[in-house]
Amino acid sequence: SQTIHQWPATLVQPVGSPLSLECTVEGTSNPNLYWYRQAAGRGLQLLFYSVGIGQISSEVPQNLSASRPQDRQFILSSKKLLLSDSGFYLCAWSAGQGVGYTFGSGTRLTVV
Amino acid sequence: DQQVKQNSPSLSVQEGRISILNCDYTNSMFDYFLWYKKYPAEGPTFLISISSIKDKNEDGRFTVFLNKSAKHLSLHIVPSQPGDSAVYFCAAKDWRDTDKLIFGTGTRLQVFP
């Protein structure tokens, strides 16, 4: 069966520090991968998605970037965090073709 | 530009009664709709979906209704249980872009005894 792992679960980082969140999927190949953010009082905002290695689509201009160095690995990064980057970050995967997503357990990021 | 809207940020329902969560959309190219349930500090989990060729889909206590002319869908939970207390997200897919789901802002449902 397919599983998705996301870590860390919680993170407190100072403003201006770098960020790296990692997500990996097991039990499937060539998944579509997604990074979402749930900010306080807001819905799930799509940040990045990838349909293959090295293929990244950005949905919202921001202080973040994403990379997919391996088929089942998706990384969310920032060189310098802002206070506004605080939120709950979710990784998800899908088999594509309109099938629903499976989400990871999320990372609560607090920038102080 | 919020293409999927959940205008009620919260809903409180007594146990055993019906919970109705609403969702409106603006994009007429959406052809598939989903509901996700999310507990605090966890990722959303899939609940139920409906294709645009249908107007109703039922799964146990959960039923989703789709009114395409009104661009409106709703999730009915009958009977509501305390374990249903969570945030519910409506999501939609554009048939031209099968790789992405567009989510609403969520409705927090509280079921009290």
Short mmCIF file of C-alpha atoms in Angstrom, two decimals:
data_model
loop_
_atom_site.label_atom_id
_atom_site.label_comp_id
_atom_site.label_asym_id
_atom_site.label_seq_id
_atom_site.Cartn_x
_atom_site.Cartn_y
_atom_site.Cartn_z
CA SER A 1 0.00 0.00 0.00
CA GLN A 2 1.00 3.59 -0.54
CA THR A 3 2.17 5.77 2.31
CA ILE A 4 3.30 9.36 2.52
CA HIS A 5 5.77 10.63 5.08
CA GLN A 6 6.28 14.25 5.99
CA TRP A 7 8.65 15.71 8.56
CA PRO A 8 9.22 17.36 10.90
CA ALA A 9 5.82 17.56 12.57
CA THR A 10 6.54 20.91 14.19
CA LEU A 11 9.20 23.51 13.62
CA VAL A 12 9.98 26.86 15.20
CA GLN A 13 12.39 28.97 13.20
CA PRO A 14 13.65 32.55 13.56
CA VAL A 15 13.00 35.13 10.88
CA GLY A 16 15.72 35.06 8.24
CA SER A 17 16.69 31.43 8.82
CA PRO A 18 16.52 28.79 6.06
CA LEU A 19 13.85 26.11 5.75
CA SER A 20 13.77 22.59 4.42
CA LEU A 21 10.69 20.37 4.68
CA GLU A 22 10.80 16.91 3.20
CA CYS A 23 8.11 14.63 1.90
CA THR A 24 8.48 11.10 0.60
CA VAL A 25 5.99 8.64 -0.86
CA GLU A 26 6.27 4.87 -0.75
CA GLY A 27 4.49 2.16 -2.65
CA THR A 28 3.92 3.98 -5.91
CA SER A 29 5.92 5.32 -8.81
CA ASN A 30 5.72 8.59 -10.73
CA PRO A 31 3.20 10.20 -8.38
CA ASN A 32 2.00 13.75 -8.72
CA LEU A 33 3.27 15.62 -5.67
CA TYR A 34 1.91 18.76 -4.05
CA TRP A 35 2.74 21.28 -1.35
CA TYR A 36 -0.18 23.08 0.29
CA ARG A 37 -0.28 25.62 3.08
CA GLN A 38 -3.08 26.25 5.52
CA ALA A 39 -2.60 29.67 7.07
CA ALA A 40 -4.59 30.82 10.09
CA GLY A 41 -8.19 31.49 9.10
CA ARG A 42 -7.61 30.49 5.50
CA GLY A 43 -8.18 27.44 3.39
CA LEU A 44 -5.73 25.12 1.71
CA GLN A 45 -3.58 27.10 -0.69
CA LEU A 46 -1.67 25.21 -3.37
CA LEU A 47 1.97 26.32 -3.37
CA PHE A 48 3.74 23.93 -5.75
CA TYR A 49 3.05 20.77 -7.65
CA SER A 50 5.18 18.36 -9.62
CA VAL A 51 4.31 15.74 -12.21
CA GLY A 52 7.84 14.36 -12.50
CA ILE A 53 11.47 14.60 -11.43
CA GLY A 54 12.75 18.14 -11.78
CA GLN A 55 9.35 19.41 -12.93
CA ILE A 56 7.99 22.06 -10.58
CA SER A 57 5.01 24.35 -11.10
CA SER A 58 4.57 27.32 -8.81
CA GLU A 59 1.09 28.54 -8.06
CA VAL A 60 1.76 31.56 -5.87
CA PRO A 61 4.73 33.96 -5.99
CA GLN A 62 6.35 33.80 -2.60
CA ASN A 63 9.41 33.34 -0.50
CA LEU A 64 9.44 29.58 -0.99
CA SER A 65 10.76 27.13 -3.55
CA ALA A 66 10.31 23.43 -4.20
CA SER A 67 12.43 20.69 -5.66
CA ARG A 68 11.94 17.08 -6.68
CA PRO A 69 15.34 15.43 -6.75
CA GLN A 70 13.93 11.89 -6.87
CA ASP A 71 10.71 10.36 -8.13
CA ARG A 72 9.12 10.04 -4.70
CA GLN A 73 10.78 12.92 -2.86
CA PHE A 74 9.47 16.46 -2.69
CA ILE A 75 11.23 19.24 -0.79
CA LEU A 76 9.97 22.66 0.23
CA SER A 77 12.65 25.25 0.93
CA SER A 78 13.30 28.84 1.78
CA LYS A 79 16.56 30.75 2.00
CA LYS A 80 15.22 33.33 4.46
CA LEU A 81 11.98 32.82 6.34
CA LEU A 82 9.47 35.62 6.89
CA LEU A 83 6.92 35.90 9.68
CA SER A 84 4.21 35.45 7.05
CA ASP A 85 5.59 32.00 6.21
CA SER A 86 4.08 30.63 9.42
CA GLY A 87 1.38 28.06 8.83
CA PHE A 88 0.54 24.40 8.48
CA TYR A 89 2.29 22.83 5.50
CA LEU A 90 0.88 19.77 3.86
CA CYS A 91 2.39 17.45 1.31
CA ALA A 92 0.10 15.32 -0.84
CA TRP A 93 0.34 12.83 -3.66
CA SER A 94 -2.00 11.58 -6.33
CA ALA A 95 -1.89 9.12 -9.18
CA GLY A 96 -3.02 11.88 -11.51
CA GLN A 97 -5.94 11.74 -13.94
CA GLY A 98 -8.22 13.50 -11.53
CA VAL A 99 -7.96 10.98 -8.73
CA GLY A 100 -8.14 12.48 -5.26
CA TYR A 101 -5.15 13.28 -3.11
CA THR A 102 -3.63 11.56 -0.13
CA PHE A 103 -2.18 13.99 2.35
CA GLY A 104 0.70 13.69 4.76
CA SER A 105 0.30 14.52 8.42
CA GLY A 106 1.56 18.08 8.00
CA THR A 107 4.23 20.35 9.48
CA ARG A 108 3.34 23.19 11.81
CA LEU A 109 5.84 25.97 11.06
CA THR A 110 6.09 28.94 13.39
CA VAL A 111 8.41 31.75 12.38
CA VAL A 112 9.41 33.93 15.34
CA ASP B 1 -9.85 34.89 -6.87
CA GLN B 2 -11.53 32.26 -4.71
CA GLN B 3 -13.07 29.76 -7.13
CA VAL B 4 -14.37 27.52 -4.37
CA LYS B 5 -16.12 29.19 -1.46
CA GLN B 6 -17.36 27.92 1.84
CA ASN B 7 -19.18 30.90 3.27
CA SER B 8 -19.84 29.43 6.70
CA PRO B 9 -16.61 29.28 8.68
CA SER B 10 -18.27 27.30 11.45
CA LEU B 11 -21.34 25.19 12.21
CA SER B 12 -22.61 23.78 15.48
CA VAL B 13 -25.05 20.85 15.48
CA GLN B 14 -26.51 18.65 18.17
CA GLU B 15 -25.65 14.97 18.12
CA GLY B 16 -28.18 12.93 16.16
CA ARG B 17 -29.31 15.85 14.03
CA ILE B 18 -28.41 16.59 10.43
CA SER B 19 -25.31 18.62 9.55
CA ILE B 20 -25.39 20.47 6.24
CA LEU B 21 -22.17 21.97 4.94
CA ASN B 22 -22.34 24.17 1.87
CA CYS B 23 -19.93 24.99 -0.92
CA ASP B 24 -20.25 27.34 -3.89
CA TYR B 25 -18.04 27.53 -6.95
CA THR B 26 -17.58 29.91 -9.83
CA ASN B 27 -15.72 27.89 -12.45
CA SER B 28 -18.10 26.15 -14.87
CA MET B 29 -15.23 23.92 -16.01
CA PHE B 30 -15.16 22.01 -12.73
CA ASP B 31 -16.22 18.43 -13.39
CA TYR B 32 -15.38 16.64 -10.17
CA PHE B 33 -15.94 17.61 -6.56
CA LEU B 34 -14.62 16.18 -3.33
CA TRP B 35 -15.04 16.65 0.40
CA TYR B 36 -12.18 16.24 2.81
CA LYS B 37 -12.25 16.07 6.58
CA LYS B 38 -9.43 17.44 8.71
CA TYR B 39 -8.68 17.02 12.39
CA PRO B 40 -6.29 19.45 14.14
CA ALA B 41 -2.60 18.82 13.47
CA GLU B 42 -3.41 16.15 10.89
CA GLY B 43 -3.61 16.05 7.12
CA PRO B 44 -7.04 16.09 5.45
CA THR B 45 -8.59 12.73 4.62
CA PHE B 46 -10.88 12.01 1.71
CA LEU B 47 -14.53 11.68 2.61
CA ILE B 48 -16.76 11.54 -0.46
CA SER B 49 -16.82 12.77 -4.04
CA ILE B 50 -19.22 13.42 -6.89
CA SER B 51 -18.87 13.73 -10.61
CA SER B 52 -20.58 16.56 -12.47
CA ILE B 53 -22.71 14.03 -14.36
CA LYS B 54 -24.48 13.15 -11.12
CA ASP B 55 -26.53 15.17 -8.68
CA LYS B 56 -26.23 12.93 -5.64
CA ASN B 57 -23.78 10.49 -4.14
CA GLU B 58 -24.31 8.64 -0.89
CA ASP B 59 -21.92 6.75 1.39
CA GLY B 60 -23.33 5.67 4.70
CA ARG B 61 -24.14 8.70 6.80
CA PHE B 62 -22.66 11.05 4.22
CA THR B 63 -24.45 12.36 1.14
CA VAL B 64 -23.21 14.97 -1.30
CA PHE B 65 -25.64 16.90 -3.48
CA LEU B 66 -24.63 18.83 -6.58
CA ASN B 67 -26.69 21.59 -8.18
CA LYS B 68 -24.81 22.54 -11.34
CA SER B 69 -27.16 25.30 -12.40
CA ALA B 70 -26.60 27.02 -9.06
CA LYS B 71 -22.93 26.03 -8.92
CA HIS B 72 -23.57 24.72 -5.44
CA LEU B 73 -22.85 21.53 -3.59
CA SER B 74 -23.61 20.42 -0.09
CA LEU B 75 -22.56 17.68 2.27
CA HIS B 76 -25.20 16.14 4.52
CA ILE B 77 -24.24 14.13 7.57
CA VAL B 78 -27.06 12.16 9.15
CA PRO B 79 -27.05 11.46 12.01
CA SER B 80 -24.25 13.68 13.24
CA GLN B 81 -21.87 12.23 15.79
CA PRO B 82 -19.32 13.91 18.10
CA GLY B 83 -16.52 12.22 16.13
CA ASP B 84 -17.63 14.19 13.08
CA SER B 85 -16.32 17.36 14.72
CA ALA B 86 -13.60 18.56 12.37
CA VAL B 87 -12.90 21.04 9.59
CA TYR B 88 -14.48 20.09 6.28
CA PHE B 89 -12.99 21.23 2.99
CA CYS B 90 -14.75 21.27 -0.32
CA ALA B 91 -12.51 20.78 -3.37
CA ALA B 92 -13.01 20.87 -7.12
CA LYS B 93 -11.16 19.81 -10.25
CA ASP B 94 -11.14 21.58 -13.59
CA TRP B 95 -11.43 19.06 -16.45
CA ARG B 96 -8.78 21.04 -18.36
CA ASP B 97 -6.24 20.64 -15.56
CA THR B 98 -6.58 17.19 -14.07
CA ASP B 99 -3.51 17.52 -11.90
CA LYS B 100 -4.82 20.10 -9.45
CA LEU B 101 -7.53 20.36 -6.84
CA ILE B 102 -8.83 23.76 -5.78
CA PHE B 103 -9.88 23.85 -2.14
CA GLY B 104 -12.34 26.03 -0.30
CA THR B 105 -11.61 27.82 2.96
CA GLY B 106 -13.18 25.12 5.13
CA THR B 107 -16.06 24.90 7.60
CA ARG B 108 -15.45 23.92 11.20
CA LEU B 109 -18.18 21.53 12.34
CA GLN B 110 -18.80 21.00 16.03
CA VAL B 111 -21.21 18.26 17.08
CA PHE B 112 -22.25 18.58 20.71
CA PRO B 113 -24.03 15.96 22.86
#
